[in-house]
XYZ file of C-alpha atoms in Angstrom:
375
model
C 78.888 105.747 120.941
C 78.075 103.303 123.553
C 81.494 103.392 125.074
C 85.064 104.820 124.407
C 86.960 102.635 121.987
C 90.756 103.239 121.799
C 91.192 102.788 117.732
C 89.145 104.224 115.084
C 89.492 102.398 111.625
C 88.331 105.299 109.293
C 87.555 103.798 105.840
C 86.332 100.378 107.135
C 84.126 99.659 104.336
C 87.194 98.985 102.172
C 89.102 96.012 101.744
C 92.114 97.076 103.739
C 89.797 98.689 106.597
C 88.096 95.573 106.863
C 91.547 93.501 107.241
C 92.727 95.940 109.934
C 89.568 95.390 111.944
C 90.222 91.803 111.630
C 93.875 92.182 113.143
C 92.506 94.439 115.820
C 90.450 91.377 117.009
C 93.469 89.257 116.847
C 95.119 91.617 119.321
C 91.940 92.184 121.290
C 91.744 95.846 120.735
C 88.186 97.390 120.686
C 87.711 99.601 117.749
C 85.442 102.027 115.976
C 84.558 101.085 112.435
C 83.841 104.441 110.700
C 83.275 106.012 107.467
C 80.515 107.870 105.469
C 77.977 104.931 104.902
C 76.986 102.888 107.811
C 75.064 100.076 105.625
C 78.289 99.579 103.654
C 80.590 99.427 106.829
C 78.362 96.881 108.385
C 78.392 94.734 105.249
C 82.145 94.605 105.091
C 83.059 93.960 108.525
C 80.063 91.420 108.815
C 82.711 89.344 107.174
C 85.477 89.414 109.667
C 85.715 86.116 111.368
C 84.945 86.168 115.171
C 83.684 89.784 114.955
C 81.150 89.109 118.018
C 84.206 88.289 120.092
C 85.688 91.879 120.276
C 84.091 95.166 121.529
C 83.356 97.347 118.410
C 80.987 99.792 117.033
C 80.029 100.886 113.306
C 79.676 104.637 113.233
C 78.481 106.774 110.201
C 80.405 110.316 109.863
C 80.862 113.018 107.435
C 84.045 113.823 106.026
C 84.714 117.105 107.716
C 87.151 118.563 110.708
C 84.195 118.966 113.059
C 82.650 115.537 112.755
C 86.062 113.825 112.714
C 86.988 115.661 115.776
C 83.860 114.324 117.595
C 84.386 110.853 116.519
C 88.043 111.023 117.507
C 87.661 112.337 120.881
C 88.090 109.392 122.942
C 90.385 107.486 120.726
C 93.949 107.170 121.031
C 94.793 105.953 117.399
C 93.299 106.650 113.942
C 94.104 103.861 111.119
C 93.136 106.011 108.063
C 92.339 104.056 104.793
C 90.461 106.889 102.996
C 92.354 108.107 99.667
C 93.346 109.518 97.725
C 94.993 110.963 100.750
C 96.242 114.229 99.217
C 92.424 114.886 98.756
C 90.898 113.386 101.857
C 93.837 113.167 104.399
C 94.089 116.837 105.695
C 90.734 116.872 107.456
C 91.691 113.540 109.272
C 95.338 114.812 110.678
C 93.541 118.245 111.692
C 90.924 116.183 113.753
C 93.881 114.095 115.250
C 95.721 117.403 116.249
C 92.577 118.607 117.966
C 91.748 115.433 119.852
C 95.747 114.412 120.700
C 95.373 111.281 118.479
C 98.042 109.244 116.980
C 97.554 108.858 112.785
C 98.459 106.081 110.732
C 97.532 105.534 107.212
C 98.319 103.333 104.072
C 99.468 105.621 101.593
C 102.413 105.791 99.287
C 101.372 109.072 97.476
C 104.584 111.168 97.613
C 102.676 114.287 97.316
C 101.049 113.626 100.644
C 103.890 112.466 102.421
C 105.728 115.442 101.584
C 102.578 117.793 102.664
C 102.045 115.901 105.803
C 105.629 116.291 106.924
C 105.669 120.108 106.022
C 102.325 121.102 107.309
C 101.650 118.668 110.367
C 105.030 117.200 111.463
C 106.119 119.642 113.768
C 102.725 120.284 115.279
C 102.273 116.706 115.862
C 105.527 116.455 117.589
C 104.994 119.329 119.835
C 102.034 117.245 121.166
C 103.921 114.171 121.379
C 101.999 112.345 118.708
C 102.918 110.089 115.775
C 102.309 111.030 112.250
C 102.907 107.776 110.356
C 101.631 107.526 106.592
C 102.627 104.642 104.484
C 102.355 101.637 106.563
C 101.806 99.283 104.293
C 103.141 95.942 102.441
C 104.291 97.884 99.421
C 106.294 100.292 101.411
C 107.026 99.070 104.959
C 108.113 95.480 104.135
C 110.769 96.775 101.713
C 111.703 99.486 104.331
C 112.293 96.431 106.447
C 114.338 94.940 103.929
C 116.309 98.033 103.546
C 117.117 98.710 107.270
C 118.328 95.285 107.498
C 120.810 95.888 104.643
C 121.709 99.391 106.277
C 122.770 97.464 109.646
C 125.994 97.049 107.631
C 127.911 100.688 107.832
C 128.990 102.416 104.793
C 125.902 101.801 102.490
C 124.499 104.842 101.437
C 122.600 103.841 98.017
C 119.227 101.744 98.113
C 117.565 99.996 94.902
C 114.407 99.052 95.970
C 111.883 96.519 94.144
C 108.454 95.354 95.138
C 106.286 92.689 93.346
C 103.320 91.268 94.364
C 100.442 88.872 93.088
C 97.209 90.047 93.295
C 94.293 92.535 92.478
C 94.508 96.201 92.967
C 91.322 97.387 95.238
C 88.896 100.347 93.855
C 90.878 102.869 96.191
C 94.422 101.975 95.076
C 93.318 102.062 91.285
C 91.539 105.731 92.134
C 94.793 106.567 93.545
C 97.179 105.397 90.923
C 95.495 107.674 88.398
C 94.998 110.662 90.621
C 98.861 110.472 91.259
C 99.788 110.123 87.601
C 97.449 112.926 86.620
C 97.997 115.556 89.478
C 101.543 114.910 90.900
C 105.130 114.152 90.180
C 107.068 111.074 91.116
C 110.630 111.520 92.752
C 113.583 109.297 93.561
C 116.444 110.637 95.673
C 119.729 111.690 94.440
C 122.481 112.873 96.905
C 119.599 113.701 99.396
C 117.750 115.767 96.754
C 114.501 114.978 95.157
C 114.593 114.173 91.454
C 111.632 113.750 89.452
C 111.170 110.715 87.348
C 110.928 111.592 83.736
C 107.255 112.251 82.756
C 107.481 109.806 80.198
C 109.118 107.107 81.884
C 107.862 103.714 80.666
C 108.288 100.200 81.992
C 111.439 99.152 83.077
C 112.918 95.377 82.648
C 113.921 94.102 86.281
C 115.499 91.142 87.406
C 113.067 89.386 90.120
C 114.805 87.239 92.744
C 113.659 83.484 92.700
C 112.605 83.705 89.145
C 114.067 82.767 85.959
C 111.774 85.304 84.034
C 112.592 89.026 84.222
C 109.800 91.498 85.123
C 108.294 94.690 84.354
C 108.121 97.494 86.967
C 107.350 101.195 87.092
C 108.180 104.214 89.502
C 104.497 103.635 90.765
C 104.264 107.356 91.964
C 107.890 107.418 93.404
C 106.659 105.397 96.620
C 107.178 106.483 100.206
C 110.905 105.190 100.423
C 112.639 108.571 99.069
C 110.691 110.530 101.608
C 111.479 108.376 104.759
C 115.193 107.851 103.708
C 115.648 111.889 102.826
C 116.060 112.372 106.608
C 118.199 109.372 107.194
C 121.924 110.374 107.405
C 123.186 107.047 106.180
C 121.319 107.297 103.183
C 121.827 109.621 100.067
C 120.187 107.704 97.187
C 116.919 105.940 96.800
C 115.152 104.651 93.780
C 112.170 102.518 94.284
C 110.088 100.710 91.574
C 107.140 98.082 91.686
C 104.930 95.792 89.642
C 102.830 92.820 89.671
C 104.043 89.332 88.673
C 101.321 89.118 85.702
C 103.735 90.670 82.943
C 100.604 91.096 80.593
C 98.923 93.237 82.929
C 101.958 95.312 83.614
C 102.285 95.859 79.868
C 98.838 97.247 79.888
C 99.144 99.769 82.720
C 100.964 102.531 80.860
C 98.277 102.576 78.085
C 95.677 102.683 80.567
C 97.135 105.584 82.408
C 98.075 107.644 79.190
C 94.604 107.333 77.961
C 93.276 108.673 81.105
C 95.636 111.481 81.314
C 94.929 112.357 77.722
C 91.007 112.389 78.588
C 91.707 114.884 81.674
C 94.412 116.988 80.601
C 92.560 120.119 79.578
C 89.866 119.772 82.455
C 89.525 122.093 85.528
C 90.367 120.408 88.662
C 86.863 119.366 89.853
C 85.958 118.081 86.614
C 89.321 116.045 86.609
C 88.612 114.484 89.751
C 85.220 113.379 88.812
C 86.593 111.793 85.629
C 89.364 110.112 87.339
C 86.935 108.508 89.923
C 84.592 107.214 86.768
C 87.784 105.738 85.002
C 89.063 104.037 88.278
C 85.645 102.545 88.631
C 85.747 101.487 85.098
C 89.019 99.610 85.823
C 88.004 98.018 89.332
C 84.303 98.778 90.709
C 83.967 95.795 93.035
C 86.003 94.539 96.182
C 88.782 91.840 95.218
C 88.348 88.479 96.268
C 90.092 87.751 99.800
C 93.440 86.894 99.349
C 94.645 83.266 99.163
C 98.102 82.494 100.757
C 99.052 79.844 98.091
C 98.125 82.291 95.222
C 98.805 86.148 96.409
C 102.564 86.349 96.925
C 104.831 89.294 97.650
C 108.469 89.881 97.201
C 110.486 92.791 98.368
C 114.180 93.223 97.230
C 116.619 96.015 98.059
C 120.230 96.264 97.009
C 122.246 98.521 99.177
C 125.521 99.826 97.905
C 128.271 102.095 99.064
C 131.978 102.839 97.744
C 133.273 99.508 99.378
C 130.520 97.397 100.197
C 127.439 95.698 99.127
C 124.180 94.014 100.935
C 121.124 92.386 99.164
C 118.004 91.523 101.058
C 114.938 89.686 99.724
C 111.911 89.053 101.780
C 109.230 86.586 100.194
C 105.942 86.953 101.563
C 102.147 86.294 101.146
C 98.782 88.380 101.025
C 100.191 91.835 100.753
C 96.845 93.572 102.035
C 96.897 91.127 104.992
C 100.420 92.333 105.648
C 99.086 95.898 105.595
C 96.292 95.106 107.701
C 98.298 93.403 110.332
C 100.903 96.255 110.624
C 98.315 98.937 111.058
C 96.709 96.857 113.646
C 100.059 96.158 115.413
C 100.878 99.876 115.144
C 97.715 100.772 116.910
C 98.155 98.107 119.594
C 101.640 99.174 120.298
C 100.649 102.858 120.573
C 98.064 101.883 123.337
C 101.032 100.713 125.451
C 104.024 102.769 124.779
C 104.999 105.695 123.140
C 106.477 105.208 119.803
C 110.344 105.505 119.144
C 109.983 108.776 117.267
C 107.234 111.325 117.473
C 106.116 113.657 114.583
C 106.369 112.372 111.028
C 107.916 109.005 111.037
C 107.910 105.761 109.024
C 106.483 102.569 110.455
C 110.156 101.270 110.973
C 111.126 104.712 112.471
C 108.274 104.660 114.907
C 108.125 101.053 115.833
C 111.323 99.268 114.797
C 112.198 97.322 111.594
C 113.062 94.042 113.510
C 109.872 94.474 115.748
C 107.817 94.606 112.500
C 109.549 92.105 110.906
C 108.812 89.804 114.102
C 105.157 90.578 113.598
C 104.925 89.802 109.871
C 106.978 86.616 110.682
C 104.597 85.559 113.878
C 101.614 85.532 111.707
C 103.110 83.703 108.882
C 102.923 86.285 106.353
C 106.636 86.434 105.150
C 109.640 83.990 105.312
C 112.916 84.632 106.994
C 114.962 87.585 105.049
C 117.640 86.361 102.743
C 120.235 88.631 103.828
C 123.570 88.453 101.663
C 126.412 91.088 102.524
C 129.706 92.019 100.806
C 132.052 94.389 102.606
């Protein structure tokens, strides 16, 4: 590499990776755009507006600990978008441990979060490093809403809903299928993980700001039960999500069920091959760039306790842009000061929920939260 860059965006050829690069440019942070195919990375980031105004480099790297260690040697922060993370995340964190590099990713895979905490949380903390999976709109914006509710003491139960209007990426489609085939989904009840029913179907939900009800799924359980399991304020967490397109939501269980039937008796390697093929059949091209007038998001959290209630709604736009921005801000912040918590920590635990809200607001990606408290 020509000169050290403080941030590595690993998986920069993907939709989210490209957006992280775009917002790192906004923060004037030099970066390395890395992945397994240099030509694909270059093609992706060539679409970043104003790319020539920021010091950057494109690097091809094999996915193994030794190669990633060499890549991360001069970096302070890695933003990892290469999933499924339960399959590809371990090598990246091991390389971060070797090089003293903070780790951020965009996942909501519960099995990866739980494994990451168990295997790497204490080791990262000992080195003063942050291990923060799941910094993304689908998880962090709802976590912001939850923490706004929890500013009212005495609330210990979170009922979380996330909705968005847009297209899944290639990587997120594969992750959905891999999660469904290989891992359980949990909610939190009295501070213990409880599995969602394996045959759990669509749920009718009330969508704030809409007359029509929506359809939602546990969506792998999301990261929220994992983050709040270690929060003394909270004992119970359930999170569901969906898209505003009701017809599309009605088709999701059928797609997943058909794929699960196809792979149920296959050995693991063959399962992974078929899951990748089926994901490509559902989505094999990069979605169009988000349009702020069309691609909206909604995060709604009901918090309750024995004698109190709070409800927070955050209306937003462009969920992938929110993700790219929060990743870039996290890296930018870590270059200037230590996180609020080292080791395994969520975006809000590491950087502060009001700080992250301020970032999203300053870039015009979310409206002012609507918080209603009854105590």
